[in-house]
Amino acid sequence: MATVQPQSILEQFRWRYATKKFDTSKKIAPDLWRSIEEAAVLAPSSYGLQPWKFLVIDNPVTRAKLREVSWNQPQITDASHLVVFCRRANLDTAYVDRYIAHTAKTRGVSHEALAGFRDMMLGSIGTPANLPGGAMDTYTRSQTYIALGFALAAASMLGVDACPMEGFNPAAYDEVLGLAPLGLRATVVGTFGYRAGDDAVDPTRAAKVRFAHTDVVEHV
Ligand SMILES: Cc1cc2nc3c(=O)[nH]c(=O)nc-3n(C[C@H](O)[C@H](O)[C@H](O)COP(=O)(O)O)c2cc1C
């Protein structure tokens, strides 16, 4: 399998930055966009349970409403694509059984063969205080950020700009998008598109600020 050169990855990661001003005239091509969505779908999760849903907000009216509850940040309406990364509010037996059924079908194995795996997952989610993070909400929330990270990384590899965003009112997002009845909660936002030529903070105008590698990474 062909692999990407380390230098290419780092170049793309140095090229990316949290885009403040998108070029409103540029749209991400559908096949490119699809691969960014797919990168998020392929993100790892605890037991593979995928405790999330990614809402791509195509409707401009909805995007305008979301901008109002996002400190009026322009990326919400101006980026080519807006994704609200939602976590599942709860994981229950029905959800685990859906996952088991899907696994059995995908791998061509019997439900019986997966019984131990099912019991293990039900044991974990049945005692949320013992989950990593000590609560169901922390457990599903933290994993949702991994999906965002995959989408951001994929975008940068593809020369697509992005801005991860937490500067919004999550309860208002839940309300605007009608998430509670779906068992979902807005967690973090990703905006994707192409930088405007005059974005004041692109890396040609504002150097990337990172602590030294030796400050951040330690071999022990
Ligand atoms: C979880 C998270 C939330 C963020 N929220 C916002 C936001 O609401 N608005 C914004 O303009 N940038 C936001 N950022 C972007 C950061 O400010 C930016 O990533 C950081 O300053 C480092 O700069 P760089 O990504 O350009 O290297 C967020 C980043 C992360 C990871």
PDB file of C-alpha atoms and ligand atoms in Angstrom:
ATOM      1  CA  MET A   1       0.000   0.000   0.000  1.00  0.00           C
ATOM      2  CA  ALA A   2       1.321   3.442  -0.934  1.00  0.00           C
ATOM      3  CA  THR A   3       2.069   5.641   2.044  1.00  0.00           C
ATOM      4  CA  VAL A   4       2.305   9.394   2.363  1.00  0.00           C
ATOM      5  CA  GLN A   5       5.738  10.875   2.927  1.00  0.00           C
ATOM      6  CA  PRO A   6       6.209  12.208   6.496  1.00  0.00           C
ATOM      7  CA  GLN A   7       7.357  15.534   5.120  1.00  0.00           C
ATOM      8  CA  SER A   8       4.164  15.892   3.064  1.00  0.00           C
ATOM      9  CA  ILE A   9       1.990  15.367   6.128  1.00  0.00           C
ATOM     10  CA  LEU A  10       3.908  17.934   8.138  1.00  0.00           C
ATOM     11  CA  GLU A  11       3.845  20.425   5.287  1.00  0.00           C
ATOM     12  CA  GLN A  12       0.074  20.129   5.094  1.00  0.00           C
ATOM     13  CA  PHE A  13      -0.260  20.467   8.864  1.00  0.00           C
ATOM     14  CA  ARG A  14       1.888  23.595   8.794  1.00  0.00           C
ATOM     15  CA  TRP A  15      -0.184  24.936   5.926  1.00  0.00           C
ATOM     16  CA  ARG A  16      -3.461  24.504   7.804  1.00  0.00           C
ATOM     17  CA  TYR A  17      -4.673  27.042  10.299  1.00  0.00           C
ATOM     18  CA  ALA A  18      -7.939  27.851  11.992  1.00  0.00           C
ATOM     19  CA  THR A  19      -9.462  29.852   9.175  1.00  0.00           C
ATOM     20  CA  LYS A  20     -11.264  32.982  10.316  1.00  0.00           C
ATOM     21  CA  LYS A  21     -12.300  34.298   6.921  1.00  0.00           C
ATOM     22  CA  PHE A  22     -13.499  31.985   4.175  1.00  0.00           C
ATOM     23  CA  ASP A  23     -13.843  32.857   0.490  1.00  0.00           C
ATOM     24  CA  THR A  24     -17.628  32.765   0.090  1.00  0.00           C
ATOM     25  CA  SER A  25     -17.333  32.187  -3.668  1.00  0.00           C
ATOM     26  CA  LYS A  26     -15.488  28.856  -3.342  1.00  0.00           C
ATOM     27  CA  LYS A  27     -17.249  25.539  -2.808  1.00  0.00           C
ATOM     28  CA  ILE A  28     -15.587  22.234  -1.997  1.00  0.00           C
ATOM     29  CA  ALA A  29     -16.096  19.796  -4.889  1.00  0.00           C
ATOM     30  CA  PRO A  30     -18.539  16.985  -4.014  1.00  0.00           C
ATOM     31  CA  ASP A  31     -16.026  14.102  -4.294  1.00  0.00           C
ATOM     32  CA  LEU A  32     -13.519  15.941  -2.138  1.00  0.00           C
ATOM     33  CA  TRP A  33     -16.203  16.738   0.406  1.00  0.00           C
ATOM     34  CA  ARG A  34     -17.396  13.149   0.458  1.00  0.00           C
ATOM     35  CA  SER A  35     -13.892  11.979   1.403  1.00  0.00           C
ATOM     36  CA  ILE A  36     -13.776  14.421   4.317  1.00  0.00           C
ATOM     37  CA  GLU A  37     -17.125  13.086   5.553  1.00  0.00           C
ATOM     38  CA  GLU A  38     -15.804   9.555   5.114  1.00  0.00           C
ATOM     39  CA  ALA A  39     -12.666  10.363   7.124  1.00  0.00           C
ATOM     40  CA  ALA A  40     -14.914  11.289  10.065  1.00  0.00           C
ATOM     41  CA  VAL A  41     -16.945   8.098   9.588  1.00  0.00           C
ATOM     42  CA  LEU A  42     -13.698   6.110   9.732  1.00  0.00           C
ATOM     43  CA  ALA A  43     -12.575   7.628  13.051  1.00  0.00           C
ATOM     44  CA  PRO A  44     -11.960   5.118  15.846  1.00  0.00           C
ATOM     45  CA  SER A  45     -14.260   4.926  18.853  1.00  0.00           C
ATOM     46  CA  SER A  46     -14.512   2.977  22.081  1.00  0.00           C
ATOM     47  CA  TYR A  47     -15.573  -0.623  21.204  1.00  0.00           C
ATOM     48  CA  GLY A  48     -16.286   0.783  17.737  1.00  0.00           C
ATOM     49  CA  LEU A  49     -19.648   2.032  19.009  1.00  0.00           C
ATOM     50  CA  GLN A  50     -19.460   5.328  17.072  1.00  0.00           C
ATOM     51  CA  PRO A  51     -21.398   7.350  19.644  1.00  0.00           C
ATOM     52  CA  TRP A  52     -22.012  10.241  17.266  1.00  0.00           C
ATOM     53  CA  LYS A  53     -23.765  11.732  14.295  1.00  0.00           C
ATOM     54  CA  PHE A  54     -22.382  14.364  11.945  1.00  0.00           C
ATOM     55  CA  LEU A  55     -24.923  16.898  10.748  1.00  0.00           C
ATOM     56  CA  VAL A  56     -23.896  18.717   7.587  1.00  0.00           C
ATOM     57  CA  ILE A  57     -25.955  21.866   7.565  1.00  0.00           C
ATOM     58  CA  ASP A  58     -26.775  22.673   3.959  1.00  0.00           C
ATOM     59  CA  ASN A  59     -29.732  24.960   4.606  1.00  0.00           C
ATOM     60  CA  PRO A  60     -28.615  28.633   4.543  1.00  0.00           C
ATOM     61  CA  VAL A  61     -31.504  29.727   6.752  1.00  0.00           C
ATOM     62  CA  THR A  62     -30.456  27.241   9.424  1.00  0.00           C
ATOM     63  CA  ARG A  63     -26.858  28.369   9.073  1.00  0.00           C
ATOM     64  CA  ALA A  64     -27.898  31.993   9.631  1.00  0.00           C
ATOM     65  CA  LYS A  65     -29.793  30.938  12.776  1.00  0.00           C
ATOM     66  CA  LEU A  66     -26.766  29.021  14.037  1.00  0.00           C
ATOM     67  CA  ARG A  67     -24.496  32.009  13.419  1.00  0.00           C
ATOM     68  CA  GLU A  68     -26.703  34.073  15.751  1.00  0.00           C
ATOM     69  CA  VAL A  69     -25.927  31.643  18.562  1.00  0.00           C
ATOM     70  CA  SER A  70     -22.226  31.339  17.652  1.00  0.00           C
ATOM     71  CA  TRP A  71     -21.092  34.783  18.731  1.00  0.00           C
ATOM     72  CA  ASN A  72     -21.838  35.901  15.175  1.00  0.00           C
ATOM     73  CA  GLN A  73     -18.710  34.155  13.937  1.00  0.00           C
ATOM     74  CA  PRO A  74     -18.682  34.520  10.128  1.00  0.00           C
ATOM     75  CA  GLN A  75     -17.321  31.042   9.399  1.00  0.00           C
ATOM     76  CA  ILE A  76     -20.723  29.574  10.294  1.00  0.00           C
ATOM     77  CA  THR A  77     -22.380  31.103   7.229  1.00  0.00           C
ATOM     78  CA  ASP A  78     -19.388  31.791   4.982  1.00  0.00           C
ATOM     79  CA  ALA A  79     -17.576  28.450   4.862  1.00  0.00           C
ATOM     80  CA  SER A  80     -18.402  26.075   2.039  1.00  0.00           C
ATOM     81  CA  HIS A  81     -19.504  23.378   4.503  1.00  0.00           C
ATOM     82  CA  LEU A  82     -20.595  23.395   8.130  1.00  0.00           C
ATOM     83  CA  VAL A  83     -20.674  20.244  10.230  1.00  0.00           C
ATOM     84  CA  VAL A  84     -22.131  19.965  13.706  1.00  0.00           C
ATOM     85  CA  PHE A  85     -20.435  16.999  15.349  1.00  0.00           C
ATOM     86  CA  CYS A  86     -23.049  15.598  17.731  1.00  0.00           C
ATOM     87  CA  ARG A  87     -22.601  13.054  20.475  1.00  0.00           C
ATOM     88  CA  ARG A  88     -25.241  10.516  21.423  1.00  0.00           C
ATOM     89  CA  ALA A  89     -26.769  11.542  24.724  1.00  0.00           C
ATOM     90  CA  ASN A  90     -27.024   7.919  25.780  1.00  0.00           C
ATOM     91  CA  LEU A  91     -25.912   4.468  24.693  1.00  0.00           C
ATOM     92  CA  ASP A  92     -28.420   1.786  25.635  1.00  0.00           C
ATOM     93  CA  THR A  93     -29.086  -1.903  25.032  1.00  0.00           C
ATOM     94  CA  ALA A  94     -30.982  -1.200  21.813  1.00  0.00           C
ATOM     95  CA  TYR A  95     -28.037   0.762  20.434  1.00  0.00           C
ATOM     96  CA  VAL A  96     -25.547  -1.958  21.368  1.00  0.00           C
ATOM     97  CA  ASP A  97     -27.806  -4.563  19.746  1.00  0.00           C
ATOM     98  CA  ARG A  98     -27.974  -2.525  16.560  1.00  0.00           C
ATOM     99  CA  TYR A  99     -24.176  -2.422  16.526  1.00  0.00           C
ATOM    100  CA  ILE A 100     -23.912  -6.164  17.211  1.00  0.00           C
ATOM    101  CA  ALA A 101     -26.356  -6.920  14.374  1.00  0.00           C
ATOM    102  CA  HIS A 102     -24.363  -4.711  12.020  1.00  0.00           C
ATOM    103  CA  THR A 103     -21.068  -6.309  13.074  1.00  0.00           C
ATOM    104  CA  ALA A 104     -22.503  -9.820  12.597  1.00  0.00           C
ATOM    105  CA  LYS A 105     -23.677  -8.918   9.100  1.00  0.00           C
ATOM    106  CA  THR A 106     -20.483  -7.095   8.111  1.00  0.00           C
ATOM    107  CA  ARG A 107     -18.162  -9.835   9.311  1.00  0.00           C
ATOM    108  CA  GLY A 108     -20.393 -12.783   8.528  1.00  0.00           C
ATOM    109  CA  VAL A 109     -20.363 -14.081  12.091  1.00  0.00           C
ATOM    110  CA  SER A 110     -23.201 -15.257  14.320  1.00  0.00           C
ATOM    111  CA  HIS A 111     -24.765 -13.227  17.106  1.00  0.00           C
ATOM    112  CA  GLU A 112     -23.752 -16.028  19.466  1.00  0.00           C
ATOM    113  CA  ALA A 113     -20.103 -15.520  18.558  1.00  0.00           C
ATOM    114  CA  LEU A 114     -20.482 -11.869  19.594  1.00  0.00           C
ATOM    115  CA  ALA A 115     -22.313 -12.557  22.861  1.00  0.00           C
ATOM    116  CA  GLY A 116     -19.235 -12.012  25.016  1.00  0.00           C
ATOM    117  CA  PHE A 117     -18.434  -8.737  23.273  1.00  0.00           C
ATOM    118  CA  ARG A 118     -22.060  -7.630  23.719  1.00  0.00           C
ATOM    119  CA  ASP A 119     -22.015  -8.453  27.425  1.00  0.00           C
ATOM    120  CA  MET A 120     -18.768  -6.562  27.882  1.00  0.00           C
ATOM    121  CA  MET A 121     -20.189  -3.437  26.246  1.00  0.00           C
ATOM    122  CA  LEU A 122     -23.443  -3.653  28.182  1.00  0.00           C
ATOM    123  CA  GLY A 123     -21.446  -4.064  31.401  1.00  0.00           C
ATOM    124  CA  SER A 124     -19.483  -0.908  30.609  1.00  0.00           C
ATOM    125  CA  ILE A 125     -22.333   1.338  29.614  1.00  0.00           C
ATOM    126  CA  GLY A 126     -24.513  -0.062  32.396  1.00  0.00           C
ATOM    127  CA  THR A 127     -22.173   1.491  34.964  1.00  0.00           C
ATOM    128  CA  PRO A 128     -21.488   4.948  33.514  1.00  0.00           C
ATOM    129  CA  ALA A 129     -19.492   6.026  36.592  1.00  0.00           C
ATOM    130  CA  ASN A 130     -16.869   3.452  35.608  1.00  0.00           C
ATOM    131  CA  LEU A 131     -16.597   4.661  32.028  1.00  0.00           C
ATOM    132  CA  PRO A 132     -13.457   6.617  31.090  1.00  0.00           C
ATOM    133  CA  GLY A 133     -14.246  10.155  32.192  1.00  0.00           C
ATOM    134  CA  GLY A 134     -16.699   8.892  34.822  1.00  0.00           C
ATOM    135  CA  ALA A 135     -19.939   9.687  32.980  1.00  0.00           C
ATOM    136  CA  MET A 136     -21.727   8.728  29.775  1.00  0.00           C
ATOM    137  CA  ASP A 137     -21.760  12.309  28.543  1.00  0.00           C
ATOM    138  CA  THR A 138     -18.006  12.762  29.006  1.00  0.00           C
ATOM    139  CA  TYR A 139     -17.397   9.383  27.358  1.00  0.00           C
ATOM    140  CA  THR A 140     -19.363  10.149  24.184  1.00  0.00           C
ATOM    141  CA  ARG A 141     -18.308  13.800  24.061  1.00  0.00           C
ATOM    142  CA  SER A 142     -14.592  13.127  24.141  1.00  0.00           C
ATOM    143  CA  GLN A 143     -14.814  10.549  21.365  1.00  0.00           C
ATOM    144  CA  THR A 144     -16.683  12.960  19.121  1.00  0.00           C
ATOM    145  CA  TYR A 145     -13.622  15.203  19.064  1.00  0.00           C
ATOM    146  CA  ILE A 146     -11.627  12.376  17.490  1.00  0.00           C
ATOM    147  CA  ALA A 147     -14.007  12.414  14.535  1.00  0.00           C
ATOM    148  CA  LEU A 148     -13.543  16.160  14.228  1.00  0.00           C
ATOM    149  CA  GLY A 149      -9.775  15.612  14.298  1.00  0.00           C
ATOM    150  CA  PHE A 150      -9.976  13.062  11.496  1.00  0.00           C
ATOM    151  CA  ALA A 151     -12.019  15.444   9.358  1.00  0.00           C
ATOM    152  CA  LEU A 152      -9.611  18.303  10.031  1.00  0.00           C
ATOM    153  CA  ALA A 153      -6.591  16.186   9.190  1.00  0.00           C
ATOM    154  CA  ALA A 154      -8.206  14.871   6.012  1.00  0.00           C
ATOM    155  CA  ALA A 155      -9.156  18.381   4.956  1.00  0.00           C
ATOM    156  CA  SER A 156      -5.614  19.636   5.387  1.00  0.00           C
ATOM    157  CA  MET A 157      -4.245  16.730   3.318  1.00  0.00           C
ATOM    158  CA  LEU A 158      -6.660  17.645   0.561  1.00  0.00           C
ATOM    159  CA  GLY A 159      -5.813  21.343   0.606  1.00  0.00           C
ATOM    160  CA  VAL A 160      -9.135  22.247   2.162  1.00  0.00           C
ATOM    161  CA  ASP A 161      -9.202  24.892   4.872  1.00  0.00           C
ATOM    162  CA  ALA A 162     -11.092  24.453   8.102  1.00  0.00           C
ATOM    163  CA  CYS A 163     -11.831  25.908  11.496  1.00  0.00           C
ATOM    164  CA  PRO A 164     -12.748  23.811  14.527  1.00  0.00           C
ATOM    165  CA  MET A 165     -15.229  25.751  16.640  1.00  0.00           C
ATOM    166  CA  GLU A 166     -16.520  25.571  20.181  1.00  0.00           C
ATOM    167  CA  GLY A 167     -17.563  29.187  20.335  1.00  0.00           C
ATOM    168  CA  PHE A 168     -21.305  28.577  20.205  1.00  0.00           C
ATOM    169  CA  ASN A 169     -24.194  28.001  22.557  1.00  0.00           C
ATOM    170  CA  PRO A 170     -24.700  24.213  22.569  1.00  0.00           C
ATOM    171  CA  ALA A 171     -28.183  24.360  24.110  1.00  0.00           C
ATOM    172  CA  ALA A 172     -29.285  26.791  21.399  1.00  0.00           C
ATOM    173  CA  TYR A 173     -27.840  24.493  18.719  1.00  0.00           C
ATOM    174  CA  ASP A 174     -29.775  21.571  20.216  1.00  0.00           C
ATOM    175  CA  GLU A 175     -32.907  23.705  20.036  1.00  0.00           C
ATOM    176  CA  VAL A 176     -32.416  25.035  16.474  1.00  0.00           C
ATOM    177  CA  LEU A 177     -31.568  21.577  15.125  1.00  0.00           C
ATOM    178  CA  GLY A 178     -34.191  19.721  17.178  1.00  0.00           C
ATOM    179  CA  LEU A 179     -31.557  17.369  18.567  1.00  0.00           C
ATOM    180  CA  ALA A 180     -33.086  16.278  21.898  1.00  0.00           C
ATOM    181  CA  PRO A 181     -35.793  14.037  20.370  1.00  0.00           C
ATOM    182  CA  LEU A 182     -33.070  12.412  18.259  1.00  0.00           C
ATOM    183  CA  GLY A 183     -31.028  11.616  21.359  1.00  0.00           C
ATOM    184  CA  LEU A 184     -28.220  13.881  20.174  1.00  0.00           C
ATOM    185  CA  ARG A 185     -26.305  16.839  21.592  1.00  0.00           C
ATOM    186  CA  ALA A 186     -24.256  19.389  19.692  1.00  0.00           C
ATOM    187  CA  THR A 187     -20.638  18.996  20.734  1.00  0.00           C
ATOM    188  CA  VAL A 188     -18.270  20.778  18.412  1.00  0.00           C
ATOM    189  CA  VAL A 189     -18.424  22.403  15.002  1.00  0.00           C
ATOM    190  CA  GLY A 190     -16.207  22.107  11.947  1.00  0.00           C
ATOM    191  CA  THR A 191     -16.315  24.679   9.164  1.00  0.00           C
ATOM    192  CA  PHE A 192     -14.621  23.772   5.885  1.00  0.00           C
ATOM    193  CA  GLY A 193     -13.868  25.670   2.698  1.00  0.00           C
ATOM    194  CA  TYR A 194     -11.168  27.878   1.259  1.00  0.00           C
ATOM    195  CA  ARG A 195      -9.377  30.749   2.957  1.00  0.00           C
ATOM    196  CA  ALA A 196     -10.104  34.288   1.790  1.00  0.00           C
ATOM    197  CA  GLY A 197      -7.091  35.972   0.202  1.00  0.00           C
ATOM    198  CA  ASP A 198      -7.092  38.601   2.937  1.00  0.00           C
ATOM    199  CA  ASP A 199      -7.587  36.477   6.047  1.00  0.00           C
ATOM    200  CA  ALA A 200      -5.421  38.356   8.555  1.00  0.00           C
ATOM    201  CA  VAL A 201      -4.356  35.233  10.442  1.00  0.00           C
ATOM    202  CA  ASP A 202      -3.298  32.894   7.662  1.00  0.00           C
ATOM    203  CA  PRO A 203       0.194  31.467   8.212  1.00  0.00           C
ATOM    204  CA  THR A 204       1.781  33.910   5.744  1.00  0.00           C
ATOM    205  CA  ARG A 205       0.661  36.794   7.975  1.00  0.00           C
ATOM    206  CA  ALA A 206       0.539  35.231  11.433  1.00  0.00           C
ATOM    207  CA  ALA A 207       3.161  32.620  12.260  1.00  0.00           C
ATOM    208  CA  LYS A 208       1.891  29.425  13.806  1.00  0.00           C
ATOM    209  CA  VAL A 209       2.377  29.435  17.576  1.00  0.00           C
ATOM    210  CA  ARG A 210       3.383  26.129  19.126  1.00  0.00           C
ATOM    211  CA  PHE A 211       5.532  25.295  22.129  1.00  0.00           C
ATOM    212  CA  ALA A 212       8.817  23.639  21.240  1.00  0.00           C
ATOM    213  CA  HIS A 213       8.633  19.953  20.421  1.00  0.00           C
ATOM    214  CA  THR A 214      10.862  19.260  23.430  1.00  0.00           C
ATOM    215  CA  ASP A 215       8.440  21.094  25.720  1.00  0.00           C
ATOM    216  CA  VAL A 216       5.482  19.080  24.550  1.00  0.00           C
ATOM    217  CA  VAL A 217       6.905  15.639  23.842  1.00  0.00           C
ATOM    218  CA  GLU A 218       8.930  13.777  26.391  1.00  0.00           C
ATOM    219  CA  HIS A 219      10.354  10.286  26.216  1.00  0.00           C
ATOM    220  CA  VAL A 220      10.441   8.681  29.630  1.00  0.00           C
TER     221      VAL A 220
HETATM  222  C1  LIG B   1     -12.001  22.679  20.279  1.00  0.00           C
HETATM  223  C2  LIG B   1     -11.636  23.945  19.565  1.00  0.00           C
HETATM  224  C3  LIG B   1     -12.501  25.016  19.555  1.00  0.00           C
HETATM  225  C4  LIG B   1     -12.203  26.177  18.839  1.00  0.00           C
HETATM  226  N1  LIG B   1     -13.136  27.187  18.744  1.00  0.00           N
HETATM  227  C5  LIG B   1     -12.903  28.216  17.896  1.00  0.00           C
HETATM  228  C6  LIG B   1     -13.924  29.182  17.629  1.00  0.00           C
HETATM  229  O1  LIG B   1     -15.040  29.112  18.140  1.00  0.00           O
HETATM  230  N2  LIG B   1     -13.626  30.168  16.751  1.00  0.00           N
HETATM  231  C7  LIG B   1     -12.419  30.283  16.122  1.00  0.00           C
HETATM  232  O2  LIG B   1     -12.235  31.200  15.319  1.00  0.00           O
HETATM  233  N3  LIG B   1     -11.427  29.386  16.376  1.00  0.00           N
HETATM  234  C8  LIG B   1     -11.641  28.358  17.227  1.00  0.00           C
HETATM  235  N4  LIG B   1     -10.660  27.407  17.433  1.00  0.00           N
HETATM  236  C9  LIG B   1      -9.393  27.541  16.731  1.00  0.00           C
HETATM  237  C10 LIG B   1      -8.201  27.776  17.675  1.00  0.00           C
HETATM  238  O3  LIG B   1      -8.253  29.077  18.178  1.00  0.00           O
HETATM  239  C11 LIG B   1      -6.908  27.491  16.914  1.00  0.00           C
HETATM  240  O4  LIG B   1      -6.912  26.143  16.504  1.00  0.00           O
HETATM  241  C12 LIG B   1      -5.676  27.755  17.764  1.00  0.00           C
HETATM  242  O5  LIG B   1      -5.577  29.124  18.042  1.00  0.00           O
HETATM  243  C13 LIG B   1      -4.385  27.283  17.091  1.00  0.00           C
HETATM  244  O6  LIG B   1      -4.218  27.907  15.847  1.00  0.00           O
HETATM  245  P1  LIG B   1      -4.117  27.099  14.471  1.00  0.00           P
HETATM  246  O7  LIG B   1      -5.204  26.063  14.492  1.00  0.00           O
HETATM  247  O8  LIG B   1      -4.365  28.154  13.429  1.00  0.00           O
HETATM  248  O9  LIG B   1      -2.762  26.506  14.374  1.00  0.00           O
HETATM  249  C14 LIG B   1     -10.958  26.273  18.168  1.00  0.00           C
HETATM  250  C15 LIG B   1     -10.075  25.179  18.201  1.00  0.00           C
HETATM  251  C16 LIG B   1     -10.418  24.019  18.854  1.00  0.00           C
HETATM  252  C17 LIG B   1      -9.494  22.833  18.797  1.00  0.00           C
END
